CSV table of C-alpha atoms in Angstrom, one decimal:
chain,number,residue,atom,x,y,z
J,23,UNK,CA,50.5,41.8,28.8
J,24,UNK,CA,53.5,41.5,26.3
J,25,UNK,CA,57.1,41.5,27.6
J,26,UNK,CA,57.8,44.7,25.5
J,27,UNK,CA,55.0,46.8,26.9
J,28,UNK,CA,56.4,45.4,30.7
J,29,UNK,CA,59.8,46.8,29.7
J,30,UNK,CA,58.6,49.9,28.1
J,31,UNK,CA,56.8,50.3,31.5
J,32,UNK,CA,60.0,49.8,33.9
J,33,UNK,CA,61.9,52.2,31.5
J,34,UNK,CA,59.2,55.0,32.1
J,35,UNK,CA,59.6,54.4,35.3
J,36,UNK,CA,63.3,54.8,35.6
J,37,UNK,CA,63.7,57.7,33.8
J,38,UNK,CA,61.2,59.4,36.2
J,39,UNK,CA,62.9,58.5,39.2
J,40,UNK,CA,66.0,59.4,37.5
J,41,UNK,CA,64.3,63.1,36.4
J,42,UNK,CA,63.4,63.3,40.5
J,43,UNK,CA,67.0,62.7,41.4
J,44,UNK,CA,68.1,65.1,38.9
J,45,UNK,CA,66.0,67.8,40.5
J,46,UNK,CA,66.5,66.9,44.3
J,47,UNK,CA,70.2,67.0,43.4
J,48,UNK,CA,70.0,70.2,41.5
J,49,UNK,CA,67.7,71.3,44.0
J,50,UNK,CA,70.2,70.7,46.9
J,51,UNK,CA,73.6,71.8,45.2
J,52,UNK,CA,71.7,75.2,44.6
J,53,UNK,CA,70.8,75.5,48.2
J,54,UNK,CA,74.3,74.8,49.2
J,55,UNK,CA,75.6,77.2,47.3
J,56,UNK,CA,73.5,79.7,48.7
J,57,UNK,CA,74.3,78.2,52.2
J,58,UNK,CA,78.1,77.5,51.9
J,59,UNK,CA,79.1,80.5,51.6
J,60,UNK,CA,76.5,82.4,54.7
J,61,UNK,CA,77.9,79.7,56.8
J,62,UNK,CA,81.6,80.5,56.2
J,63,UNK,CA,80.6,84.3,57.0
J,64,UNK,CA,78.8,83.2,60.1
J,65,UNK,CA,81.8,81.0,61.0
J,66,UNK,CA,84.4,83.8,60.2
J,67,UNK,CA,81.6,86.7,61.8
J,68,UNK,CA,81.6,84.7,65.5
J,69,UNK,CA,85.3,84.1,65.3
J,70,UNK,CA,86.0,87.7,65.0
J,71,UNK,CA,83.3,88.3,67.7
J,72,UNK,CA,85.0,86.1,69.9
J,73,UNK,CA,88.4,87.5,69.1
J,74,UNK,CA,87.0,90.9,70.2
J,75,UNK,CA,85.5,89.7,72.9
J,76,UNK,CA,88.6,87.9,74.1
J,77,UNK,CA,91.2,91.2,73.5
J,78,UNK,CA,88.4,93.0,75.4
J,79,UNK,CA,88.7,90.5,78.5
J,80,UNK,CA,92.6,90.9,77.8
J,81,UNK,CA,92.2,94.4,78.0
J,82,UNK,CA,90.0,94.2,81.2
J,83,UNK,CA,92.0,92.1,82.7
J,84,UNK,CA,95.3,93.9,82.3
J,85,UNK,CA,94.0,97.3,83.5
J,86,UNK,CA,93.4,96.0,86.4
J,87,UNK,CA,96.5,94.3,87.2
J,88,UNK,CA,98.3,97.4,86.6
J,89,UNK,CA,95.7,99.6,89.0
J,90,UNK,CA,96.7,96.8,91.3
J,91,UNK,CA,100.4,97.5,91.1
J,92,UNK,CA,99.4,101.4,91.3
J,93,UNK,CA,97.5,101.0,94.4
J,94,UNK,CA,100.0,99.0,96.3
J,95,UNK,CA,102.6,101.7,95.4
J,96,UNK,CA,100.5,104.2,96.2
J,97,UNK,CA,99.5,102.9,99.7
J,98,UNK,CA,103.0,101.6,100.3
J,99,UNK,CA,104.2,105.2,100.2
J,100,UNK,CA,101.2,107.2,101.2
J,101,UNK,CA,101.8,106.4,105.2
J,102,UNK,CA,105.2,107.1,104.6
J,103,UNK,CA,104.8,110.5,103.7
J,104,UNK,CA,102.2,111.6,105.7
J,105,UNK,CA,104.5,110.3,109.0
J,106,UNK,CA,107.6,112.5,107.4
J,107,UNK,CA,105.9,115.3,106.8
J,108,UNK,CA,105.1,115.6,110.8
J,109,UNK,CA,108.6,116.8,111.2
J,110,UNK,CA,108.4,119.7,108.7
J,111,UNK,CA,108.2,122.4,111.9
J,112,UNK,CA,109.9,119.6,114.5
J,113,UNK,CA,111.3,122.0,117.6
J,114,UNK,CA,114.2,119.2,118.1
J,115,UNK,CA,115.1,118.9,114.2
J,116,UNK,CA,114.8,122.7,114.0
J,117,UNK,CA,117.6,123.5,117.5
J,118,UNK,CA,120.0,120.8,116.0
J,119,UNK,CA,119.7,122.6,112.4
J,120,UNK,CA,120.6,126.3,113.8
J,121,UNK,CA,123.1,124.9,116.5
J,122,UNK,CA,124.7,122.6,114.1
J,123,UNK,CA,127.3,123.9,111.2
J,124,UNK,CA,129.7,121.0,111.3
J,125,UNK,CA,130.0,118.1,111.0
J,126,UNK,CA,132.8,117.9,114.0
J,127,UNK,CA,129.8,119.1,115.9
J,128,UNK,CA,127.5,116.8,115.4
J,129,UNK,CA,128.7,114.6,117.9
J,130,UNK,CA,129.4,117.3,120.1
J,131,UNK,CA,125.4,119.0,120.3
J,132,UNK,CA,124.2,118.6,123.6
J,133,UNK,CA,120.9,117.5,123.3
J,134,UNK,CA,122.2,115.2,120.7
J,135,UNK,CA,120.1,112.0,122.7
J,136,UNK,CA,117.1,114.0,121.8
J,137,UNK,CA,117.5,114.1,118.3
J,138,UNK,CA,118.6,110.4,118.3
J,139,UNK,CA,114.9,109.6,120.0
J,140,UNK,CA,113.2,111.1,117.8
J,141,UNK,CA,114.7,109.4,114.8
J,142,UNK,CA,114.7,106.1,116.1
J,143,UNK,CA,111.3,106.6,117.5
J,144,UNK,CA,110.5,107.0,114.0
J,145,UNK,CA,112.0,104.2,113.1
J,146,UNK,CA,110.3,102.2,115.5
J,147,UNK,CA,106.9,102.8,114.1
J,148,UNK,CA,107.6,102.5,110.8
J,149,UNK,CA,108.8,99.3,111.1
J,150,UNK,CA,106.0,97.7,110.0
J,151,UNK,CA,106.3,99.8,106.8
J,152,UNK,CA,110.1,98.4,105.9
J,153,UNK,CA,111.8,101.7,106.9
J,154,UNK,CA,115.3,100.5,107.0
J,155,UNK,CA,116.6,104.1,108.5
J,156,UNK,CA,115.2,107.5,109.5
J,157,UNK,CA,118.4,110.1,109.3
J,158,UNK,CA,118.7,113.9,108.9
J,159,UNK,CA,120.8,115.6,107.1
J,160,UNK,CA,122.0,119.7,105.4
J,161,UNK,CA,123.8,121.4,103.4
J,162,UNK,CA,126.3,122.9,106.0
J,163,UNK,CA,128.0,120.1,107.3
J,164,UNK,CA,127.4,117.7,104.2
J,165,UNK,CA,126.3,114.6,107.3
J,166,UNK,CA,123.8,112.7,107.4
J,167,UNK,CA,122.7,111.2,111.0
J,168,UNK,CA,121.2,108.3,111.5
J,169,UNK,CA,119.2,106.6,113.5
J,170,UNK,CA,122.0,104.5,115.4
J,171,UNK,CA,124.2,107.4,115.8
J,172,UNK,CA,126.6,107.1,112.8
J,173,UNK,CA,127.3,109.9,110.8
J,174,UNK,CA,127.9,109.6,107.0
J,175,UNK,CA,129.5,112.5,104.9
J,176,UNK,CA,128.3,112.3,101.6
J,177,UNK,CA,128.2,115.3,99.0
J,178,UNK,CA,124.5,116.6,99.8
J,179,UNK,CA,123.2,118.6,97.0
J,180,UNK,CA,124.3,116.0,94.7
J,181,UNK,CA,122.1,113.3,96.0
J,182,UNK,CA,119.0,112.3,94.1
J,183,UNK,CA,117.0,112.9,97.0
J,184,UNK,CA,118.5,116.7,97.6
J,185,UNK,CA,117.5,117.7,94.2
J,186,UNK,CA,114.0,116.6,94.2
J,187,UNK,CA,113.2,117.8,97.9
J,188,UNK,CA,115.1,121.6,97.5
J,189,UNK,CA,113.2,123.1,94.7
J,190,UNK,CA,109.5,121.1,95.9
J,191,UNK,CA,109.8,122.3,99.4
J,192,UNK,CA,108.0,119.6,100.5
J,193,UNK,CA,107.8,115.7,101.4
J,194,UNK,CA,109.2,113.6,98.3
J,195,UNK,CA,110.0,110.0,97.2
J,196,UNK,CA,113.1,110.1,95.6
J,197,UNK,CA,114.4,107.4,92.7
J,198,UNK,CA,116.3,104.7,93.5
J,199,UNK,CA,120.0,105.2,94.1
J,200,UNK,CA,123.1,103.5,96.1
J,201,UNK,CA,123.1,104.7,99.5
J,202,UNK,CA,126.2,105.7,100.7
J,203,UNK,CA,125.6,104.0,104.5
J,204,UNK,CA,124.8,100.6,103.4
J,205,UNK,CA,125.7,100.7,99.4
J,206,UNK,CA,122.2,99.4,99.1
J,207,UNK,CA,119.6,100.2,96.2
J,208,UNK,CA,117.2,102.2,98.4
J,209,UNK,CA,114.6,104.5,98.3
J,210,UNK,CA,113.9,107.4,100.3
J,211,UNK,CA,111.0,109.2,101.5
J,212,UNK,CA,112.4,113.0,102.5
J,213,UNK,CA,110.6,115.9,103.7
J,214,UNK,CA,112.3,119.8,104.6
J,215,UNK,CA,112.6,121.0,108.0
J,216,UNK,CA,112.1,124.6,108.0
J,217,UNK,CA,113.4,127.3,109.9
J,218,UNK,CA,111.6,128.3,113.3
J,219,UNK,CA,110.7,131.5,112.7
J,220,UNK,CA,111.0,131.8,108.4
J,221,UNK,CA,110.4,129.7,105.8
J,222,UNK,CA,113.9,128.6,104.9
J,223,UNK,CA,114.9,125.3,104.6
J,224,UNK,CA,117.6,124.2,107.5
J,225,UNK,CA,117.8,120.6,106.6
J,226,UNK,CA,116.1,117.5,105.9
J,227,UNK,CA,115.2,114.3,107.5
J,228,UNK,CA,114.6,111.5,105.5
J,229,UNK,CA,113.3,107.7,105.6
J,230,UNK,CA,115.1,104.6,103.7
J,231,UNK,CA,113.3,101.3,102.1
J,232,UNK,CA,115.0,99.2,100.3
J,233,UNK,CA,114.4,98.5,96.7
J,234,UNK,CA,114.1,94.5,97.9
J,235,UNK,CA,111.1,95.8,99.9
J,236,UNK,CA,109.7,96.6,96.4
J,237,UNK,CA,110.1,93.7,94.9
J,238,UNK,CA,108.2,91.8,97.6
J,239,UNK,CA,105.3,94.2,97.5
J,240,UNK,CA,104.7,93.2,93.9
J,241,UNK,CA,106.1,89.9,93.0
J,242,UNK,CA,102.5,88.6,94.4
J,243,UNK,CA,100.9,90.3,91.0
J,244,UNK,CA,100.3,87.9,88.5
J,245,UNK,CA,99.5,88.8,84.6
J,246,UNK,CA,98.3,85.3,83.5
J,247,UNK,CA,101.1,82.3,82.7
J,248,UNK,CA,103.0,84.3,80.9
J,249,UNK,CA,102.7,87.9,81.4
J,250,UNK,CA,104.0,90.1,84.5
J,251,UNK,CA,104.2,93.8,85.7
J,252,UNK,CA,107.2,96.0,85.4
J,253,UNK,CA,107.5,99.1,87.1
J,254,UNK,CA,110.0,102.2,86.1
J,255,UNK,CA,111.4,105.2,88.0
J,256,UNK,CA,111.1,108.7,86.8
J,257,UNK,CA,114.5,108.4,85.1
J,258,UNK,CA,113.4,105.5,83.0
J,259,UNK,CA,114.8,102.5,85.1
J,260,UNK,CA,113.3,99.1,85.5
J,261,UNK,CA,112.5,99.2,89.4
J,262,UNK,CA,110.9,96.3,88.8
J,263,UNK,CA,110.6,93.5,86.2
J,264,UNK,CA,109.7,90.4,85.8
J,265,UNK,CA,111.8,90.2,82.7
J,266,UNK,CA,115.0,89.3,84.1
J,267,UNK,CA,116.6,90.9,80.9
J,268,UNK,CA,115.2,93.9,81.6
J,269,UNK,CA,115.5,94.7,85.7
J,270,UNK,CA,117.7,97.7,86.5
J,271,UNK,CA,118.4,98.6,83.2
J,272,UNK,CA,117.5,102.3,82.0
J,273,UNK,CA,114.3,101.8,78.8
J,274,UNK,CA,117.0,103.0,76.6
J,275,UNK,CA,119.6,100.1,77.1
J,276,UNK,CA,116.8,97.5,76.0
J,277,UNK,CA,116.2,96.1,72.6
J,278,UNK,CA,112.9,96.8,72.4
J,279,UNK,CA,111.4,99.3,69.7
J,280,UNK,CA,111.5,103.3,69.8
J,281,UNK,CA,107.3,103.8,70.0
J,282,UNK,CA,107.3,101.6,73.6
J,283,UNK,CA,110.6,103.6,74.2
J,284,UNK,CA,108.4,107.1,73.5
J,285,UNK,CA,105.2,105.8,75.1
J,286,UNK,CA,107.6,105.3,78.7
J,287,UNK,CA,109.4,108.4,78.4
J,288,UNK,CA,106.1,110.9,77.8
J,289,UNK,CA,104.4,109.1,80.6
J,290,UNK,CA,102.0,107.6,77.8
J,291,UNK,CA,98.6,106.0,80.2
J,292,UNK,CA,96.7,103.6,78.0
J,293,UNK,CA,97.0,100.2,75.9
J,294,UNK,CA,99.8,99.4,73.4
J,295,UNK,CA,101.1,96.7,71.4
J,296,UNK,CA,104.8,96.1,70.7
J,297,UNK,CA,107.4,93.7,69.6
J,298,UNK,CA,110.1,92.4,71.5
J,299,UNK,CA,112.6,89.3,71.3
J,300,UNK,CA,110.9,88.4,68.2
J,301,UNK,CA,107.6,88.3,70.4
J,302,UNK,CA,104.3,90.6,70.0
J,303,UNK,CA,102.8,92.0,73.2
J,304,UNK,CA,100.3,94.4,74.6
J,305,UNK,CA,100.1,96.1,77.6
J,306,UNK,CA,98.7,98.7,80.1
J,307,UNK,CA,100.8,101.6,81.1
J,308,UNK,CA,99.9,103.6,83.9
J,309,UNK,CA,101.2,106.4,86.5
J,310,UNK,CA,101.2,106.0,90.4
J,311,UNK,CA,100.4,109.1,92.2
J,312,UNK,CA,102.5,109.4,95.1
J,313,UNK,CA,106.0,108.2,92.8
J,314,UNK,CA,104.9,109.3,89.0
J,315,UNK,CA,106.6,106.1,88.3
J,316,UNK,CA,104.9,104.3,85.8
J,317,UNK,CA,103.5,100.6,85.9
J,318,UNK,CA,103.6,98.5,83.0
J,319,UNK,CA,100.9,95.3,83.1
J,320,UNK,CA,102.3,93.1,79.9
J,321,UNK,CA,101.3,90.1,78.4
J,322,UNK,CA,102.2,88.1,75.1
J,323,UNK,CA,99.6,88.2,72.5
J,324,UNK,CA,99.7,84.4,72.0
């Protein structure tokens, strides 16, 4: 065989193996084309799927830190209430009531010892409850009695307590305030005693907890690393926080923007997302029943 026919032989055979790379190549850069592009939608498809699935969890996750703050709100004051509402059509409470019209005279009621027992009875088995003080106290002599004996004028129909228990007519937890005996943040649980023999009010005995109390009941509740529960009164204060910028300021005195403002005023019960210091959030809002304070589980969105 001649050298030319060997070479024109080895070029035929190149340029066929070249003609089958061409294909395969053209072959594989039309397949990834096709699959390029359905693997970036998969990618971006289970990415979004996960991110769902994650807020979901989030979701999940605060709900039921803030039914956990509920409940032990709700428990904490349940008991309370049901042990001051015993004393609604108390035979003691209702004597010292009509004997009583002065506050010279409460020192000077006879069976004074009586009442005194039956407060700090009271006391006594609430203490496992952190009452801090039973009392009683009216209109007509502007006193409240305590526990211990002391008596404590104060302007009664101005207190926070007064106004929520007068037009209810029945046991109520008041909103934080500054109690006049100790000049402690407390809280008090307040029921009416009523008349003997009619339905009007004579006066009111009441139970104190301090707002500390509070704070130990729900510093235990933990939203993640960086998330935490908030709790606010009626009125719109921070009970509770764990933002320290926020605690026992009013919603309207923080920086914070006017729809999470709106959402806490019309007791809004749901999720939400909001913006503060520069930082996006969501977060579960949610009412107690015994209070109608509302619980706030938050947590950054990072």
């Amino acid at each position: 065989m001649s050298n030319d026919s060997i070479r024109d032989r080895i070029r035929k055979k190149r340029k066929e193996r070249e003609k089958k790379v061409s294909i395969a190549t053209r072959i594989n850069v039309s397949l990834l084309a096709v699959l390029i592009p359905s693997l970036a939608v998969l990618i971006v498809t289970a990415c979004i799927i996960a991110a769902q699935a994650i807020s979901g969890l989030n979701d999940k996750f605060l709900l039921s830190q803030a039914d956990s703050a509920v409940s032990r709100i709700d428990d904490f004051f349940s008991s309370k209430v049901s042990a001051i509402s015993m004393f609604e059509e108390n035979a003691n409470m209702q004597q010292y009531f009509q004997a009583v019209s002065k506050s010279e005279e409460i020192s000077e009621y006879e069976d004074i010892d009586i009442v005194l027992g039956e407060l700090s009875g009271a006391q006594e088995r609430m203490a496992g409850e952190q009452v801090q003080q039973a009392w009683l106290a009216d209109t007509r002599t502007n006193s409240c009695l305590m526990s211990d004996g002391k008596v404590v004028t104060e302007d009664i129909e101005n207190t926070v307590w007064y106004q929520q228990a007068a037009p209810s007519r029945q046991a109520v937890i008041s909103d934080p305030y500054t109690d006049a005996a100790t000049g402690k943040q407390v809280v008090s649980v307040v029921s009416p005693v009523f008349a003997q023999n009619d339905e009007n009010i004579r006066g009111f005995v009441g139970f104190d907890v301090f707002v500390d109390s509070l704070e130990e009941l729900l510093s235990g509740i933990e939203v993640g690393e960086e998330g935490y529960i908030e709790v606010l009164s009626n009125k719109w204060d921070y009970i509770y926080s764990g933002d320290p910028l926020a605690m026992g300021l009013n919603v309207d005195e923080l920086k914070i923007g006017k729809d999470y403002k709106d959402k806490v005023k019309n007791d809004y019960n749901g999720l939400a997302d909001f913006e503060y210091e520069k930082e996006k959030y969501t977060a579960v809002f949610q009412n107690c029943q015994t209070t109608g304070w509302l619980a706030i589980a938050t947590i950054p969105m990072a």
